[in-house]
PDB file of C-alpha atoms in Angstrom:
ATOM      1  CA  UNK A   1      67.810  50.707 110.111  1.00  0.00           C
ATOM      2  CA  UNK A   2      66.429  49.115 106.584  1.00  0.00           C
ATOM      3  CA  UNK A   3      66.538  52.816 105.106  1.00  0.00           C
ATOM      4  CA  UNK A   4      69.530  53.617 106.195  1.00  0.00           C
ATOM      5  CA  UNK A   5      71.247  50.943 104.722  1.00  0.00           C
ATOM      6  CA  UNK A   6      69.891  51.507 101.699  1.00  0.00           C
ATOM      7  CA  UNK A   7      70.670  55.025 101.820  1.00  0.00           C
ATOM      8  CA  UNK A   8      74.110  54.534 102.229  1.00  0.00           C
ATOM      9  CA  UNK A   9      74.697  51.675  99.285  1.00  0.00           C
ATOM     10  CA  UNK A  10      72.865  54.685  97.128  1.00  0.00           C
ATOM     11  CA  UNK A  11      75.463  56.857  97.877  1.00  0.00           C
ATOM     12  CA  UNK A  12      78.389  54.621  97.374  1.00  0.00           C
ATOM     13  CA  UNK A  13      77.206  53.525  94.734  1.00  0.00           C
ATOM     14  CA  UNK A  14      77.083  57.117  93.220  1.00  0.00           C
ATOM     15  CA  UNK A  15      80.303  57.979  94.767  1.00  0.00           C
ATOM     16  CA  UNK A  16      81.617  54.948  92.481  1.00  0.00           C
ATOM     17  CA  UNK A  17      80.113  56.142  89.740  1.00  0.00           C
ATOM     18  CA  UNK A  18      81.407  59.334  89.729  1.00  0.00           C
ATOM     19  CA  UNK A  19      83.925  60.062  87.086  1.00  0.00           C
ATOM     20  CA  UNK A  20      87.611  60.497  87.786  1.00  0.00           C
ATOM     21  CA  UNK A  21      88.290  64.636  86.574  1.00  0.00           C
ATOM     22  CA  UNK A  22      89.907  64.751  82.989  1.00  0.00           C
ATOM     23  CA  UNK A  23      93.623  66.027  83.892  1.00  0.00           C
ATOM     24  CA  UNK A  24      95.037  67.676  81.041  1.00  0.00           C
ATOM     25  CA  UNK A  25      97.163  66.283  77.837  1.00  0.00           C
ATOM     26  CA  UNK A  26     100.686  67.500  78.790  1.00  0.00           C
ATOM     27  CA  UNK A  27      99.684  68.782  81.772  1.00  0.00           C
ATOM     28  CA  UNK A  28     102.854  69.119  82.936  1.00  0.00           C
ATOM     29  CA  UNK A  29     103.876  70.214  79.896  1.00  0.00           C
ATOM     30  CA  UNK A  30     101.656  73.423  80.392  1.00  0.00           C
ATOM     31  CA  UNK A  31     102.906  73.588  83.868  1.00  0.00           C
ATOM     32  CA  UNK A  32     106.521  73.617  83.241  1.00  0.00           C
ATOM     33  CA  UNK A  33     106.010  76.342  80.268  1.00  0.00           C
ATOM     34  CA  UNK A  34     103.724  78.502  81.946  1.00  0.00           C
ATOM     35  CA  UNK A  35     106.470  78.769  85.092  1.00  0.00           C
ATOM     36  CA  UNK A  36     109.249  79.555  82.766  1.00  0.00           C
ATOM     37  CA  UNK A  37     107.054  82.166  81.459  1.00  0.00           C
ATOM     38  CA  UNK A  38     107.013  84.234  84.310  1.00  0.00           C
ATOM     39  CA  UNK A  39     110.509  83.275  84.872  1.00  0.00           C
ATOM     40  CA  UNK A  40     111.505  85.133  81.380  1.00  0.00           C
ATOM     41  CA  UNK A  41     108.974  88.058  82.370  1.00  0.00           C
ATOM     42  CA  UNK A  42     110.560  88.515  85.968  1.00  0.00           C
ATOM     43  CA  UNK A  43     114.475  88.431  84.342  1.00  0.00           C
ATOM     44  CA  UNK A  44     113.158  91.378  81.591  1.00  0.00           C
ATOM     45  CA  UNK A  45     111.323  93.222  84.859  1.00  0.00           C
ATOM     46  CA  UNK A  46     115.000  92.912  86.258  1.00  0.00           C
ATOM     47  CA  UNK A  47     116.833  94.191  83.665  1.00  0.00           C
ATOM     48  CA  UNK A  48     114.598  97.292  82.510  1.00  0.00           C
ATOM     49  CA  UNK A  49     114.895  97.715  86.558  1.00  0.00           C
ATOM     50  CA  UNK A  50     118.638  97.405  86.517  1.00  0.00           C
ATOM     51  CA  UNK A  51     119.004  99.861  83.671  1.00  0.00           C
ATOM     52  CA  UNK A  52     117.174 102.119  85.469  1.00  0.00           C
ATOM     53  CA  UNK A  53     119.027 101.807  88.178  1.00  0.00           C
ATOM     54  CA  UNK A  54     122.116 102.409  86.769  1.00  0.00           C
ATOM     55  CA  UNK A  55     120.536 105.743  85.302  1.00  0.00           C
ATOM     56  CA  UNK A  56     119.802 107.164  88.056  1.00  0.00           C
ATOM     57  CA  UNK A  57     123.370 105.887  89.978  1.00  0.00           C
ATOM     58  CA  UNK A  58     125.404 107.524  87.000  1.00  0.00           C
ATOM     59  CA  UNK A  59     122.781 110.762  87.705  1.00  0.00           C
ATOM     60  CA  UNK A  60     123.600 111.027  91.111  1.00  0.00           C
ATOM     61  CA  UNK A  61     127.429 110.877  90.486  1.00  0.00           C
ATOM     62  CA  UNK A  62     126.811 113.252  87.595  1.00  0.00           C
ATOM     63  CA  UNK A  63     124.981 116.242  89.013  1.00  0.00           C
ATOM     64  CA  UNK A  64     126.967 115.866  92.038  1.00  0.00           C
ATOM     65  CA  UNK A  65     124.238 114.774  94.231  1.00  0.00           C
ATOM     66  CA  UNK A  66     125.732 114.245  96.994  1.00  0.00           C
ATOM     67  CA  UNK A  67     126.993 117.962  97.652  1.00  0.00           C
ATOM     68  CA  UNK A  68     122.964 118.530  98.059  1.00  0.00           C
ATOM     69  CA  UNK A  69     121.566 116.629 100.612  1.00  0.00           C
ATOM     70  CA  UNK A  70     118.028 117.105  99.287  1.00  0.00           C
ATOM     71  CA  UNK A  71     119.293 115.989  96.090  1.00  0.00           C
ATOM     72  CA  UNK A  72     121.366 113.366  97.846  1.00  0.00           C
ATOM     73  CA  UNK A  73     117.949 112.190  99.675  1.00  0.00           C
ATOM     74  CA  UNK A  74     115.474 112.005  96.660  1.00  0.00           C
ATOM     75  CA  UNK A  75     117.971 110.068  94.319  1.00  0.00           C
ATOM     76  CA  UNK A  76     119.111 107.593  97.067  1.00  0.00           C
ATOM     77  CA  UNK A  77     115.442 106.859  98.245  1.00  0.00           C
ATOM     78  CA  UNK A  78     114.848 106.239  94.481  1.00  0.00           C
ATOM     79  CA  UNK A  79     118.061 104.186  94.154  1.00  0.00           C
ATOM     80  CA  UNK A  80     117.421 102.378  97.292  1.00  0.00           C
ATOM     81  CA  UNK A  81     113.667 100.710  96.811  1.00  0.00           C
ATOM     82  CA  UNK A  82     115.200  99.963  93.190  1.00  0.00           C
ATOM     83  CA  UNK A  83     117.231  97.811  94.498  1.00  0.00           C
ATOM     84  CA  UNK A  84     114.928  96.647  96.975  1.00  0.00           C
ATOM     85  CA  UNK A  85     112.862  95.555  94.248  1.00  0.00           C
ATOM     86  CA  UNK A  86     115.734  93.873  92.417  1.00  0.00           C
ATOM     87  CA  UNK A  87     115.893  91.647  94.895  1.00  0.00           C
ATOM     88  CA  UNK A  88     112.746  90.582  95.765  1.00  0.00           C
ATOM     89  CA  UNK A  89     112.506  89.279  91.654  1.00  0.00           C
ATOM     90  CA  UNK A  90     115.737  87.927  91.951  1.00  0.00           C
ATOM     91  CA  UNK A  91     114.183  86.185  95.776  1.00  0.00           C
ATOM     92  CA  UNK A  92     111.446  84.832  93.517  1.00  0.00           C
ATOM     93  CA  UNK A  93     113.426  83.619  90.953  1.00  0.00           C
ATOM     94  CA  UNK A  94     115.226  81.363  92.870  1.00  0.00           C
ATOM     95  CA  UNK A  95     112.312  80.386  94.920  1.00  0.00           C
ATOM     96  CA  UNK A  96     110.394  79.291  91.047  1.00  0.00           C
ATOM     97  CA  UNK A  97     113.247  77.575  89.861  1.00  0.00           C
ATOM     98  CA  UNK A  98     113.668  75.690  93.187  1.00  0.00           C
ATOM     99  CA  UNK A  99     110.412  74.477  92.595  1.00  0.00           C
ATOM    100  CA  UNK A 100     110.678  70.550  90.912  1.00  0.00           C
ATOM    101  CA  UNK A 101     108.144  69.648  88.704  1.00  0.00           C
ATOM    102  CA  UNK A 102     109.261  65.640  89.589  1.00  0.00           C
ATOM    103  CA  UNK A 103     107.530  65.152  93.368  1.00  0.00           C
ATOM    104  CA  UNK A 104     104.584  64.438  94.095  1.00  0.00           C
ATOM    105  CA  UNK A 105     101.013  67.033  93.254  1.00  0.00           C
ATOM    106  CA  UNK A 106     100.447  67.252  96.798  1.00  0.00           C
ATOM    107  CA  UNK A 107     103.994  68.991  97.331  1.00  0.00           C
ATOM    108  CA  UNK A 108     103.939  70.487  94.384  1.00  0.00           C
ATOM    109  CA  UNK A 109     100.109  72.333  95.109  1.00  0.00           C
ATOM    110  CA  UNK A 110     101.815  73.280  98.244  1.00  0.00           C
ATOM    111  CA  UNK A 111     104.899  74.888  97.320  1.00  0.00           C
ATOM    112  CA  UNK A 112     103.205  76.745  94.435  1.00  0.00           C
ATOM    113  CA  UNK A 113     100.414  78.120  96.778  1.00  0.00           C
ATOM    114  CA  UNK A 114     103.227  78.946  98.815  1.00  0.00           C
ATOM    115  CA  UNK A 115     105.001  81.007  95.800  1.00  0.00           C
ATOM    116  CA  UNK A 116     101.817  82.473  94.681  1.00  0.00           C
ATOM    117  CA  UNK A 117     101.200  83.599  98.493  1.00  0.00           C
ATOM    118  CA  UNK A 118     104.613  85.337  98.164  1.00  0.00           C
ATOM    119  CA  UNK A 119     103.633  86.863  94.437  1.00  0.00           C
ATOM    120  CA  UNK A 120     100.642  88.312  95.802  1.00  0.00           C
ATOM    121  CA  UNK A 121     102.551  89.759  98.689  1.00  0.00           C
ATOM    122  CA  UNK A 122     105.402  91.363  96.678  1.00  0.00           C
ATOM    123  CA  UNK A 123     102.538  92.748  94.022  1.00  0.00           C
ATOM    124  CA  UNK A 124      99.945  93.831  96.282  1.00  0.00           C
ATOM    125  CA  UNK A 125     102.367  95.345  99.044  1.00  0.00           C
ATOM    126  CA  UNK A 126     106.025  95.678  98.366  1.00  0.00           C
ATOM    127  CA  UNK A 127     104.843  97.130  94.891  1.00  0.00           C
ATOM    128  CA  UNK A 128     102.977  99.483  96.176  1.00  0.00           C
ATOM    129  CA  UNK A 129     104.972 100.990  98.870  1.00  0.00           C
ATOM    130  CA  UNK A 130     107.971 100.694  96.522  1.00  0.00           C
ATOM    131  CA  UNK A 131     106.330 103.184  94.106  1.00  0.00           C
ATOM    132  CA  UNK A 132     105.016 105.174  96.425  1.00  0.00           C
ATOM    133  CA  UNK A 133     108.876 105.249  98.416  1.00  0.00           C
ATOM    134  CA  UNK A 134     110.297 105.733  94.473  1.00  0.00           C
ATOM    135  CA  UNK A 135     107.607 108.762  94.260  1.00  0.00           C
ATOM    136  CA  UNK A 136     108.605 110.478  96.964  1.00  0.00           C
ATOM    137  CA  UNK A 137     112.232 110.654  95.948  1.00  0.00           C
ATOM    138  CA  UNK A 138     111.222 112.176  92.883  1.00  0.00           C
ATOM    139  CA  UNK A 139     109.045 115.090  94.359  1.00  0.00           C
ATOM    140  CA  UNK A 140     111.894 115.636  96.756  1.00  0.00           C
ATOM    141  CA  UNK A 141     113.772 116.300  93.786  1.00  0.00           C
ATOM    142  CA  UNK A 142     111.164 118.761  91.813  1.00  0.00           C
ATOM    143  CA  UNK A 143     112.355 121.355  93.694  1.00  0.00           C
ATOM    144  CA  UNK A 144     115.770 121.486  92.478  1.00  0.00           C
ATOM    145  CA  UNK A 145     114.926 120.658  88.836  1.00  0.00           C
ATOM    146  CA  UNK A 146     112.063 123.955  89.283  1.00  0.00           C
ATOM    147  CA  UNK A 147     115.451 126.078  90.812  1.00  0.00           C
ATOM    148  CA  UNK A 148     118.074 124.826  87.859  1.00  0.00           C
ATOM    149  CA  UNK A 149     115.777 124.298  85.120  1.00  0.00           C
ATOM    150  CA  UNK A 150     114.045 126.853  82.355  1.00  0.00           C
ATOM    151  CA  UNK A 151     110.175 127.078  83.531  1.00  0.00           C
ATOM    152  CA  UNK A 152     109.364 125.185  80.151  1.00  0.00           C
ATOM    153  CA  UNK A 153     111.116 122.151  80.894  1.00  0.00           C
ATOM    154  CA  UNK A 154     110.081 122.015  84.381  1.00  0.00           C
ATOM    155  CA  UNK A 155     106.563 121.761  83.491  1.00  0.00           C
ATOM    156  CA  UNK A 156     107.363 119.054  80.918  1.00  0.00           C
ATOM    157  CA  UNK A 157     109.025 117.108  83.715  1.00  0.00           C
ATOM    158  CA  UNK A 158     106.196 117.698  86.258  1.00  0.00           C
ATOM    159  CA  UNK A 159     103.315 116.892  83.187  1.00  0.00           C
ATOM    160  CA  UNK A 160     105.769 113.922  81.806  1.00  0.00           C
ATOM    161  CA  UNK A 161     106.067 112.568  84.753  1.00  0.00           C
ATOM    162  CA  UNK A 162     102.035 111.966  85.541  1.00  0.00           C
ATOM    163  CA  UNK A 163     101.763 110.061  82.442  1.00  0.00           C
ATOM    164  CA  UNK A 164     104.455 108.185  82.754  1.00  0.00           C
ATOM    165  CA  UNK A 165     103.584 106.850  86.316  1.00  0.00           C
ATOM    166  CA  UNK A 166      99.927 106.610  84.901  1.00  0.00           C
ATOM    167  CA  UNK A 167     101.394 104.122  81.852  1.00  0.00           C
ATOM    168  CA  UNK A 168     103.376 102.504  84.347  1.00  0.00           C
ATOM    169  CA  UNK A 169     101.022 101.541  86.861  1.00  0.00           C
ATOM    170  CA  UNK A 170      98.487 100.234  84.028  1.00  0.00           C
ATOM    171  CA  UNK A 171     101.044  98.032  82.678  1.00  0.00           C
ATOM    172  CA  UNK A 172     102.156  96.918  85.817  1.00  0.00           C
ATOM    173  CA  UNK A 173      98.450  95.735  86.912  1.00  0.00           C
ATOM    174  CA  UNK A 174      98.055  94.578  83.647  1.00  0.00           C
ATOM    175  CA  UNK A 175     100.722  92.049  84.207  1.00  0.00           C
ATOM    176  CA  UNK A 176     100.499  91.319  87.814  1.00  0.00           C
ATOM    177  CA  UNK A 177      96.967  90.563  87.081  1.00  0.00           C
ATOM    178  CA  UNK A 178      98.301  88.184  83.964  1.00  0.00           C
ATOM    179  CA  UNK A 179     100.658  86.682  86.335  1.00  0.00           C
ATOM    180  CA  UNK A 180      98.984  86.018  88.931  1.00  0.00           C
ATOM    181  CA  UNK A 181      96.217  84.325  86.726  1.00  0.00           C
ATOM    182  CA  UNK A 182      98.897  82.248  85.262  1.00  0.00           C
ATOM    183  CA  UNK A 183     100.024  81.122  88.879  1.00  0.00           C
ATOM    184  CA  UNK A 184      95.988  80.396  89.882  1.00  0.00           C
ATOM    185  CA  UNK A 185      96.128  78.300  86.959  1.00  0.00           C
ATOM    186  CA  UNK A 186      99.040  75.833  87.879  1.00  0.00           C
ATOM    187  CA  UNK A 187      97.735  75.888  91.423  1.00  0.00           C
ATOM    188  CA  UNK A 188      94.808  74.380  90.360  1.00  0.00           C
TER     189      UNK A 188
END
């Protein structure tokens, strides 16, 4: 019974001689400035989406889509997740700026692992199927743009548009990866 006594006053005693973890000069500081980061990077994701968008909405009124339904199809599937996409960003925008950076950590760790659980979930699964949904619209497409365009600039389209989705899914890990790090970071 002697031992374990003494056992156990070892322990406290090490327990209470543990040091308290450094927190951070201006931690909240960093918090608060890292969140509005990927607040500014989700409003510029929203408006390079929006101008897209309204590209391809003046498009589809242009070439008369909707006399095509093939036409009508590919451009509205593209249109559609588009604004799908819109939404979710402008979803998580709200949901980050709801966050208060005034209560206490425990609610705060908890909201922000809640809003990180939702990142990874738009990143790693509506981003996905969106591109995939937006890709499809487009091949439904190459067959007009093969029947109404000069062989030349069909192949630039079909070669153009490889690198371009190649570009755009590098940059698009490249910065969910960066964003995501950035949320890890404040979680912790």
């Amino acid at each position: 019974m002697r031992k374990n006594m003494s056992d156990f006053e070892t322990l406290k005693s090490s327990w209470n001689d543990q040091s308290a973890p450094n927190t951070p000069e201006n931690g909240s500081q960093q918090i608060v400035k890292k969140a509005e980061y990927i607040k500014n990077k989700q409003k510029l994701t929203n408006l390079i989406l929006s101008i897209t968008l309204i590209v391809l909405v003046v498009f589809f009124f242009y070439i008369t889509a909707y006399n095509n339904a093939r036409a009508a199809l590919g451009l509205g599937i593209m249109i559609s997740v588009l604004a799908i996409r819109i939404v979710l960003e402008l979803v998580s925008i709200k949901n980050l700026k709801s966050l208060k950076f005034d209560i206490d950590a425990i609610t705060f760790k908890s909201r922000i692992r809640n809003y990180y659980k939702n990142r990874v979930w738009t990143h790693y699964v509506g981003t996905p199927l969106i591109i995939f949904a937006y890709c499809f619209g487009f091949v439904l497409l190459l067959p007009l743009f093969e029947k109404n365009l000069s062989n030349g600039f069909y192949l630039y389209i079909k070669i153009s548009a490889v690198f371009v989705l190649i570009g755009l899914l590098t940059l698009i890990a490249v910065q969910v990866k960066k964003e995501l790090s950035i949320l890890k970071a404040i979680q912790n």
